[in-house]
Tab-separated table of C-alpha atoms in Angstrom:
chain	number	residue	atom	x	y	z
A	1	MET	CA	-30.461	8.317	29.195
A	2	ALA	CA	-27.078	7.152	27.885
A	3	PRO	CA	-28.516	5.045	25.031
A	4	LEU	CA	-30.750	7.967	24.061
A	5	SER	CA	-27.718	10.257	23.933
A	6	VAL	CA	-25.890	7.797	21.685
A	7	GLU	CA	-28.926	7.551	19.426
A	8	ARG	CA	-29.148	11.324	19.168
A	9	ARG	CA	-25.492	11.583	18.216
A	10	ARG	CA	-25.986	8.906	15.592
A	11	ARG	CA	-28.962	10.737	14.123
A	12	GLU	CA	-27.049	14.012	14.144
A	13	PHE	CA	-24.135	12.370	12.325
A	14	TRP	CA	-26.333	10.987	9.547
A	15	ARG	CA	-28.201	14.289	9.329
A	16	ARG	CA	-24.918	16.065	8.662
A	17	VAL	CA	-23.890	13.460	6.110
A	18	GLY	CA	-27.207	13.806	4.304
A	19	SER	CA	-26.964	17.584	4.381
A	20	ALA	CA	-23.429	17.524	2.962
A	21	ILE	CA	-24.478	15.202	0.153
A	22	PHE	CA	-27.507	17.334	-0.678
A	23	GLU	CA	-25.435	20.520	-0.792
A	24	ARG	CA	-23.017	18.848	-3.207
A	25	ARG	CA	-25.591	16.825	-5.085
A	26	TRP	CA	-24.652	18.148	-8.532
A	27	GLN	CA	-20.988	17.417	-7.874
A	28	PHE	CA	-21.872	13.848	-6.977
A	29	VAL	CA	-24.056	13.501	-10.075
A	30	PHE	CA	-21.173	14.714	-12.251
A	31	LEU	CA	-18.701	12.333	-10.593
A	32	VAL	CA	-21.046	9.373	-10.976
A	33	LEU	CA	-21.697	10.166	-14.638
A	34	SER	CA	-17.966	10.586	-15.307
A	35	THR	CA	-17.242	7.251	-13.658
A	36	LEU	CA	-19.873	5.489	-15.742
A	37	LEU	CA	-18.623	7.240	-18.892
A	38	VAL	CA	-15.108	5.893	-18.396
A	39	GLY	CA	-16.150	2.486	-17.126
A	40	PHE	CA	-18.812	1.637	-19.664
A	41	GLY	CA	-18.254	4.102	-22.487
A	42	ILE	CA	-14.591	4.775	-23.096
A	43	GLN	CA	-13.358	1.505	-21.590
A	44	GLU	CA	-16.382	-0.682	-22.395
A	45	GLY	CA	-16.253	-2.035	-18.869
A	46	PHE	CA	-18.895	-4.702	-19.462
A	47	VAL	CA	-16.327	-6.391	-21.703
A	48	TYR	CA	-12.852	-5.371	-20.596
A	49	ALA	CA	-13.260	-5.074	-16.837
A	50	GLN	CA	-14.376	-8.672	-16.615
A	51	VAL	CA	-12.532	-11.954	-16.940
A	52	ASN	CA	-11.093	-12.341	-20.430
A	53	ASN	CA	-7.591	-13.567	-19.588
A	54	PHE	CA	-5.936	-10.923	-21.774
A	55	SER	CA	-2.804	-8.829	-21.295
A	56	ASP	CA	-1.804	-8.617	-17.626
A	57	GLN	CA	-4.873	-10.618	-16.668
A	58	ALA	CA	-3.102	-13.692	-18.014
A	59	VAL	CA	-0.783	-13.389	-15.007
A	60	GLN	CA	-3.178	-11.930	-12.469
A	61	LEU	CA	-6.087	-14.301	-12.898
A	62	PRO	CA	-4.166	-17.503	-12.097
A	63	ILE	CA	-2.946	-15.820	-8.899
A	64	LEU	CA	-6.515	-14.891	-8.004
A	65	TYR	CA	-7.790	-18.396	-8.805
A	66	SER	CA	-5.027	-20.023	-6.755
A	67	TYR	CA	-6.108	-18.046	-3.700
A	68	ALA	CA	-9.702	-19.108	-4.312
A	69	ASP	CA	-8.794	-22.801	-4.678
A	70	ASP	CA	-5.588	-24.145	-3.119
A	71	THR	CA	-5.680	-27.264	-5.289
A	72	LEU	CA	-5.094	-25.329	-8.520
A	73	PHE	CA	-1.703	-24.992	-10.244
A	74	GLN	CA	0.121	-27.327	-7.879
A	75	GLY	CA	3.836	-27.402	-8.721
A	76	ASP	CA	3.615	-24.274	-10.873
A	77	ILE	CA	6.462	-21.820	-10.331
A	78	LEU	CA	3.854	-19.062	-10.262
A	79	LEU	CA	2.775	-20.245	-6.819
A	80	ASP	CA	6.344	-20.005	-5.560
A	81	ALA	CA	6.584	-16.417	-6.745
A	82	ARG	CA	3.100	-15.544	-5.498
A	83	GLU	CA	4.179	-15.262	-1.883
A	84	ASN	CA	6.609	-12.477	-2.788
A	85	TYR	CA	3.880	-10.422	-4.462
A	86	MET	CA	3.341	-8.092	-1.532
A	87	THR	CA	-0.305	-7.123	-1.780
A	88	PHE	CA	-3.440	-8.295	-0.026
A	89	PHE	CA	-5.404	-7.390	-3.144
A	90	TYR	CA	-5.342	-10.844	-4.738
A	91	PRO	CA	-5.721	-12.929	-1.552
A	92	VAL	CA	-8.819	-10.923	-0.621
A	93	LEU	CA	-10.248	-11.122	-4.146
A	94	GLY	CA	-9.528	-14.839	-4.218
A	95	PHE	CA	-11.417	-15.327	-0.968
A	96	LEU	CA	-14.371	-13.198	-2.118
A	97	SER	CA	-14.534	-15.015	-5.463
A	98	ARG	CA	-15.528	-18.162	-3.570
A	99	TYR	CA	-18.858	-16.490	-2.878
A	100	VAL	CA	-19.222	-13.874	-5.659
A	101	PRO	CA	-18.747	-14.619	-9.381
A	102	SER	CA	-15.410	-13.261	-10.614
A	103	ASN	CA	-17.058	-11.248	-13.392
A	104	LEU	CA	-19.285	-9.340	-10.980
A	105	LEU	CA	-16.502	-8.954	-8.438
A	106	LEU	CA	-14.018	-7.467	-10.910
A	107	LEU	CA	-16.618	-5.286	-12.578
A	108	GLY	CA	-17.797	-3.851	-9.262
A	109	LEU	CA	-14.221	-3.246	-8.150
A	110	TYR	CA	-13.424	-1.568	-11.465
A	111	VAL	CA	-16.300	0.887	-11.175
A	112	ALA	CA	-15.524	1.586	-7.507
A	113	SER	CA	-11.842	2.297	-8.200
A	114	LEU	CA	-12.738	4.587	-11.102
A	115	GLY	CA	-15.166	6.436	-8.860
A	116	MET	CA	-12.512	6.971	-6.184
A	117	THR	CA	-10.011	8.214	-8.767
A	118	VAL	CA	-12.480	10.621	-10.357
A	119	THR	CA	-13.475	11.943	-6.926
A	120	GLY	CA	-9.872	12.466	-5.869
A	121	MET	CA	-9.070	14.186	-9.159
A	122	TYR	CA	-12.045	16.512	-8.862
A	123	TYR	CA	-11.348	17.675	-5.318
A	124	LEU	CA	-7.600	18.010	-5.902
A	125	ALA	CA	-8.276	20.384	-8.780
A	126	GLU	CA	-10.907	22.321	-6.852
A	127	HIS	CA	-8.542	22.791	-3.916
A	128	LEU	CA	-5.450	23.710	-5.926
A	129	PHE	CA	-7.355	26.187	-8.101
A	130	PRO	CA	-10.066	27.638	-5.837
A	131	GLY	CA	-12.863	29.645	-7.385
A	132	ARG	CA	-12.082	28.627	-10.962
A	133	HIS	CA	-14.378	25.589	-11.145
A	134	VAL	CA	-11.701	23.505	-12.824
A	135	GLY	CA	-12.694	20.241	-11.125
A	136	PRO	CA	-14.925	19.172	-14.040
A	137	ILE	CA	-12.214	20.185	-16.522
A	138	ALA	CA	-9.631	18.044	-14.717
A	139	VAL	CA	-11.970	15.056	-14.709
A	140	LEU	CA	-12.847	15.429	-18.392
A	141	LEU	CA	-9.168	15.743	-19.341
A	142	TRP	CA	-8.425	12.616	-17.361
A	143	THR	CA	-11.246	10.646	-18.956
A	144	THR	CA	-9.663	10.964	-22.409
A	145	TRP	CA	-8.022	7.630	-23.077
A	146	LEU	CA	-4.752	8.867	-24.530
A	147	PRO	CA	-1.352	7.171	-24.234
A	148	ASN	CA	1.249	9.091	-22.285
A	149	PRO	CA	4.986	9.140	-23.086
A	150	GLY	CA	5.564	6.098	-20.897
A	151	GLY	CA	3.592	3.923	-23.272
A	152	ASP	CA	0.869	3.427	-20.688
A	153	PHE	CA	-2.563	5.030	-20.334
A	154	LEU	CA	-4.078	7.440	-17.857
A	155	HIS	CA	-6.562	4.807	-16.752
A	156	SER	CA	-6.566	1.060	-17.066
A	157	SER	CA	-9.124	-0.928	-18.989
A	158	PHE	CA	-9.361	-3.522	-16.211
A	159	PRO	CA	-8.959	-3.498	-12.411
A	160	THR	CA	-5.553	-4.073	-10.845
A	161	HIS	CA	-4.055	-3.530	-7.411
A	162	THR	CA	-2.498	-0.311	-8.746
A	163	THR	CA	-5.696	1.206	-10.133
A	164	THR	CA	-7.518	0.369	-6.913
A	165	ALA	CA	-4.822	1.867	-4.691
A	166	ILE	CA	-4.436	5.015	-6.802
A	167	GLY	CA	-8.089	5.946	-6.312
A	168	ILE	CA	-7.792	5.648	-2.533
A	169	GLN	CA	-4.513	7.570	-2.506
A	170	LEU	CA	-5.823	10.451	-4.604
A	171	VAL	CA	-8.736	10.880	-2.208
A	172	GLY	CA	-6.254	10.698	0.664
A	173	LEU	CA	-4.076	13.413	-0.869
A	174	ALA	CA	-7.114	15.614	-1.465
A	175	LEU	CA	-8.059	15.203	2.207
A	176	ALA	CA	-4.483	15.980	3.249
A	177	LEU	CA	-4.590	19.260	1.335
A	178	ARG	CA	-7.807	20.068	3.191
A	179	GLN	CA	-5.982	19.303	6.467
A	180	ARG	CA	-8.065	16.227	7.260
A	181	HIS	CA	-4.832	14.651	8.398
A	182	LEU	CA	-5.929	11.582	10.342
A	183	LEU	CA	-8.386	10.421	7.709
A	184	ALA	CA	-5.846	11.052	4.949
A	185	ALA	CA	-3.180	9.104	6.850
A	186	ALA	CA	-5.592	6.218	7.398
A	187	LEU	CA	-6.448	6.022	3.687
A	188	ILE	CA	-2.874	6.260	2.416
A	189	GLY	CA	-1.652	3.815	5.052
A	190	PHE	CA	-4.446	1.376	4.260
A	191	SER	CA	-3.703	1.632	0.532
A	192	ALA	CA	-0.181	0.332	1.185
A	193	ASN	CA	-1.736	-3.080	1.769
A	194	ILE	CA	-2.974	-2.915	-1.824
A	195	ASN	CA	0.011	-1.245	-3.512
A	196	ALA	CA	2.826	-0.128	-1.237
A	197	MET	CA	4.862	1.332	-4.109
A	198	THR	CA	2.436	4.124	-4.874
A	199	ALA	CA	1.597	4.596	-1.184
A	200	VAL	CA	5.234	5.468	-0.456
A	201	SER	CA	5.175	8.055	-3.246
A	202	PHE	CA	2.030	9.724	-1.940
A	203	ALA	CA	3.383	9.675	1.617
A	204	MET	CA	6.600	11.345	0.492
A	205	VAL	CA	4.686	14.010	-1.445
A	206	TRP	CA	2.587	14.751	1.619
A	207	ALA	CA	5.616	14.800	3.924
A	208	PHE	CA	7.300	17.516	1.882
A	209	LEU	CA	4.093	19.517	1.816
A	210	LEU	CA	4.002	19.398	5.623
A	211	LEU	CA	7.618	20.561	5.755
A	212	ARG	CA	6.523	23.726	3.990
A	213	GLU	CA	3.432	24.446	6.083
A	214	ARG	CA	5.172	25.362	9.326
A	215	GLU	CA	2.041	26.870	10.802
A	216	LEU	CA	0.757	23.311	11.146
A	217	TRP	CA	3.792	22.067	13.027
A	218	SER	CA	2.889	20.685	16.427
A	219	TRP	CA	3.149	17.484	18.401
A	220	ARG	CA	-0.154	16.433	16.850
A	221	LEU	CA	1.569	15.783	13.527
A	222	VAL	CA	3.116	12.719	15.156
A	223	ARG	CA	-0.304	11.116	14.771
A	224	ILE	CA	0.108	11.092	10.982
A	225	PRO	CA	3.010	8.598	10.708
A	226	LEU	CA	1.587	6.601	13.611
A	227	MET	CA	-1.779	6.246	11.897
A	228	MET	CA	-0.161	5.540	8.547
A	229	GLY	CA	2.157	2.932	10.031
A	230	LEU	CA	-0.684	1.282	11.929
A	231	MET	CA	-2.832	0.968	8.815
A	232	ALA	CA	0.105	-0.254	6.709
A	233	SER	CA	1.503	-2.623	9.348
A	234	PRO	CA	0.129	-5.861	7.818
A	235	VAL	CA	2.010	-5.469	4.533
A	236	MET	CA	5.087	-4.029	6.265
A	237	ILE	CA	5.381	-7.093	8.495
A	238	TRP	CA	4.786	-9.385	5.520
A	239	ARG	CA	7.462	-7.621	3.490
A	240	LEU	CA	10.099	-7.611	6.226
A	241	VAL	CA	9.600	-11.266	7.150
A	242	THR	CA	9.563	-12.487	3.548
A	243	SER	CA	12.475	-10.326	2.422
A	244	SER	CA	14.657	-11.654	5.238
A	245	ALA	CA	13.890	-15.223	4.202
A	246	ILE	CA	14.662	-14.492	0.544
A	247	ILE	CA	17.973	-12.846	1.344
A	248	GLU	CA	19.067	-15.818	3.475
A	249	GLU	CA	18.325	-18.215	0.609
A	250	GLN	CA	19.811	-16.059	-2.142
A	251	SER	CA	22.965	-17.568	-3.614
A	252	VAL	CA	23.370	-15.774	-6.967
A	253	PRO	CA	25.929	-12.964	-7.329
A	254	VAL	CA	24.694	-9.400	-7.057
A	255	GLU	CA	25.449	-8.717	-10.723
A	256	THR	CA	23.387	-11.713	-11.853
A	257	PHE	CA	20.503	-10.758	-9.607
A	258	VAL	CA	20.493	-7.205	-10.966
A	259	GLU	CA	20.508	-8.419	-14.572
A	260	ILE	CA	17.592	-10.764	-13.904
A	261	MET	CA	15.610	-7.947	-12.316
A	262	ARG	CA	16.541	-5.605	-15.162
A	263	VAL	CA	15.046	-8.003	-17.690
A	264	ARG	CA	11.895	-8.531	-15.631
A	265	LEU	CA	11.199	-5.086	-14.140
A	266	TRP	CA	13.295	-2.578	-16.059
A	267	TYR	CA	10.327	-0.241	-16.535
A	268	ALA	CA	9.603	-0.027	-12.803
A	269	ILE	CA	13.043	-0.006	-11.219
A	270	PHE	CA	15.912	0.836	-13.593
A	271	PRO	CA	15.864	4.346	-15.124
A	272	PHE	CA	19.031	3.730	-17.165
A	273	SER	CA	17.182	1.028	-19.116
A	274	VAL	CA	14.603	3.492	-20.450
A	275	ASN	CA	15.397	4.562	-24.000
A	276	LEU	CA	16.178	8.162	-24.876
A	277	GLN	CA	13.002	8.670	-26.903
A	278	LEU	CA	10.800	8.054	-23.877
A	279	TRP	CA	12.863	10.441	-21.768
A	280	VAL	CA	12.532	13.166	-24.405
A	281	LEU	CA	8.772	12.692	-24.594
A	282	PHE	CA	8.521	12.692	-20.829
A	283	GLY	CA	10.552	15.907	-20.769
A	284	LEU	CA	8.012	17.527	-23.083
A	285	VAL	CA	5.202	16.606	-20.695
A	286	ILE	CA	7.100	18.117	-17.773
A	287	ALA	CA	7.858	21.235	-19.849
A	288	PHE	CA	4.155	21.693	-20.546
A	289	TRP	CA	3.408	21.208	-16.872
A	290	VAL	CA	5.985	23.847	-15.903
A	291	TYR	CA	4.547	26.223	-18.504
A	292	ALA	CA	1.082	25.742	-17.020
A	293	ALA	CA	2.419	26.912	-13.665
A	294	ARG	CA	2.572	30.508	-14.886
A	295	PHE	CA	-1.235	30.519	-15.012
A	296	ALA	CA	-1.710	28.987	-11.559
A	297	PRO	CA	-2.042	30.863	-8.250
A	298	ARG	CA	1.292	31.501	-6.553
A	299	GLU	CA	0.253	29.529	-3.481
A	300	THR	CA	-0.601	26.528	-5.640
A	301	ASN	CA	2.787	26.659	-7.340
A	302	ARG	CA	4.527	26.728	-3.989
A	303	LYS	CA	2.624	23.686	-2.771
A	304	VAL	CA	3.286	21.732	-5.950
A	305	LEU	CA	6.977	22.684	-5.906
A	306	TRP	CA	7.388	21.353	-2.395
A	307	MET	CA	5.479	18.174	-3.193
A	308	SER	CA	7.642	17.634	-6.275
A	309	GLN	CA	10.762	17.685	-4.118
A	310	GLY	CA	9.572	14.478	-2.493
A	311	ILE	CA	9.499	12.753	-5.866
A	312	VAL	CA	12.924	14.137	-6.784
A	313	LEU	CA	14.367	12.760	-3.548
A	314	LEU	CA	12.888	9.333	-4.229
A	315	GLY	CA	14.332	9.508	-7.736
A	316	ILE	CA	17.809	10.194	-6.399
A	317	VAL	CA	17.641	7.445	-3.780
A	318	GLY	CA	16.155	4.973	-6.244
A	319	THR	CA	18.739	5.656	-8.939
A	320	LEU	CA	21.613	5.480	-6.459
A	321	PHE	CA	20.730	2.066	-5.036
A	322	THR	CA	19.555	0.412	-8.251
A	323	GLU	CA	21.900	1.711	-10.932
A	324	LEU	CA	25.009	3.154	-9.282
A	325	ILE	CA	25.361	1.078	-6.115
A	326	PRO	CA	23.006	-1.903	-6.598
A	327	VAL	CA	21.739	-3.248	-3.294
A	328	PRO	CA	19.719	-6.485	-3.654
A	329	PHE	CA	17.805	-5.894	-0.449
A	330	ILE	CA	16.717	-2.449	-1.650
A	331	ILE	CA	15.765	-3.806	-5.074
A	332	GLN	CA	13.726	-6.562	-3.439
A	333	LEU	CA	12.068	-3.888	-1.359
A	334	HIS	CA	11.330	-2.036	-4.585
A	335	TRP	CA	8.141	-0.597	-3.095
A	336	CYS	CA	10.620	1.804	-1.428
A	337	VAL	CA	12.565	2.395	-4.610
A	338	ALA	CA	10.456	1.923	-7.720
A	339	PRO	CA	8.258	4.973	-7.282
A	340	GLY	CA	11.391	6.959	-6.633
A	341	CYS	CA	12.987	5.910	-9.874
A	342	SER	CA	12.101	8.389	-12.542
A	343	THR	CA	10.791	5.569	-14.705
A	344	CYS	CA	7.619	5.491	-12.653
A	345	LEU	CA	7.059	9.182	-13.247
A	346	ARG	CA	6.520	8.569	-16.926
A	347	ARG	CA	3.922	5.863	-16.353
A	348	SER	CA	0.260	6.236	-15.566
A	349	THR	CA	0.530	7.061	-11.856
A	350	TRP	CA	1.921	10.565	-11.960
A	351	PRO	CA	0.241	11.910	-15.096
A	352	THR	CA	-2.938	11.067	-13.203
A	353	SER	CA	-1.790	12.948	-10.115
A	354	PHE	CA	-0.554	15.933	-12.109
A	355	THR	CA	-3.685	16.449	-14.199
A	356	PRO	CA	-4.937	19.266	-11.912
A	357	GLY	CA	-1.755	21.150	-12.727
A	358	TRP	CA	-2.413	20.849	-16.433
A	359	VAL	CA	-5.825	22.462	-16.176
A	360	ALA	CA	-4.315	25.732	-14.975
A	361	ILE	CA	-4.274	27.151	-18.498
A	362	VAL	CA	-7.909	26.260	-19.097
A	363	GLY	CA	-8.844	27.509	-15.641
A	364	ARG	CA	-7.360	30.868	-16.541
A	365	LEU	CA	-9.747	31.326	-19.458
């Protein structure tokens, strides 16, 4: 009888899944069409999402190829730096590319990451603005390929570890808002193995939201950091072990190290290196976002305000230990700092996350 009981539970599970999909079939159709529109219309994914060795791909592809074939690029300094690139994204892709052509692999990953991002965007908007049907508006606003004040774009024209992680994290945040805490923690924790920088930002946003919602406080919330830490443990161990080795070998003065990092990663770590024009433009975006809040439900504004405090805290910590009191260890662990530096706010990550807030005006109409 036991196997029969298991079989019944399995059938019941898939029946519920099928029923949920059928009830939301038009939502899924819209999300699929939006994904294909961005991937193959706006971004011409058949061309750009594949291997063309352009832009950032000129750096990323050799890393991917070196994981696929250990005999490539022997003696190249890129291989020495590769081990400090804390993501399992390229090792896994390199392994898979031994069996799947790189073009198909990158194209499939590109479409999948776009689909996750569109889905997360849709359900974030629907939750934050209930009853206004602004999910499609948020998705359509996001699909427009317009540069933001940071000089980046809302969505990439080719797959990276960041674009892949962002899709997972947006879905995780949407689940967190719906109080699906364990699943959300698993997704955000898992995404840290792909891009820990953005995972820390999403975790901080969620943490401040939980601080506000006291009615949810109980011992069960302990499961959230435990699940997140468990899922993120591979990259955390990698980072701690590697960082310790780097620090032991480091012989350059702190000032020299900071200047080298400022030249290489000023846009991701050092807010004082961002020119005034970009800060002014970013301020205009934030001003528009604040203006949109007057059209949003009061409860939504409260949630967003609390979540924003997490980003502000990261900004303060990041600025303190990169610009005012430079700490090499913290800079090397810039997945704890970079998203906190305000420079990251003006790049593609947070305009993507804040799009639901911008649809408040349209949702009011």
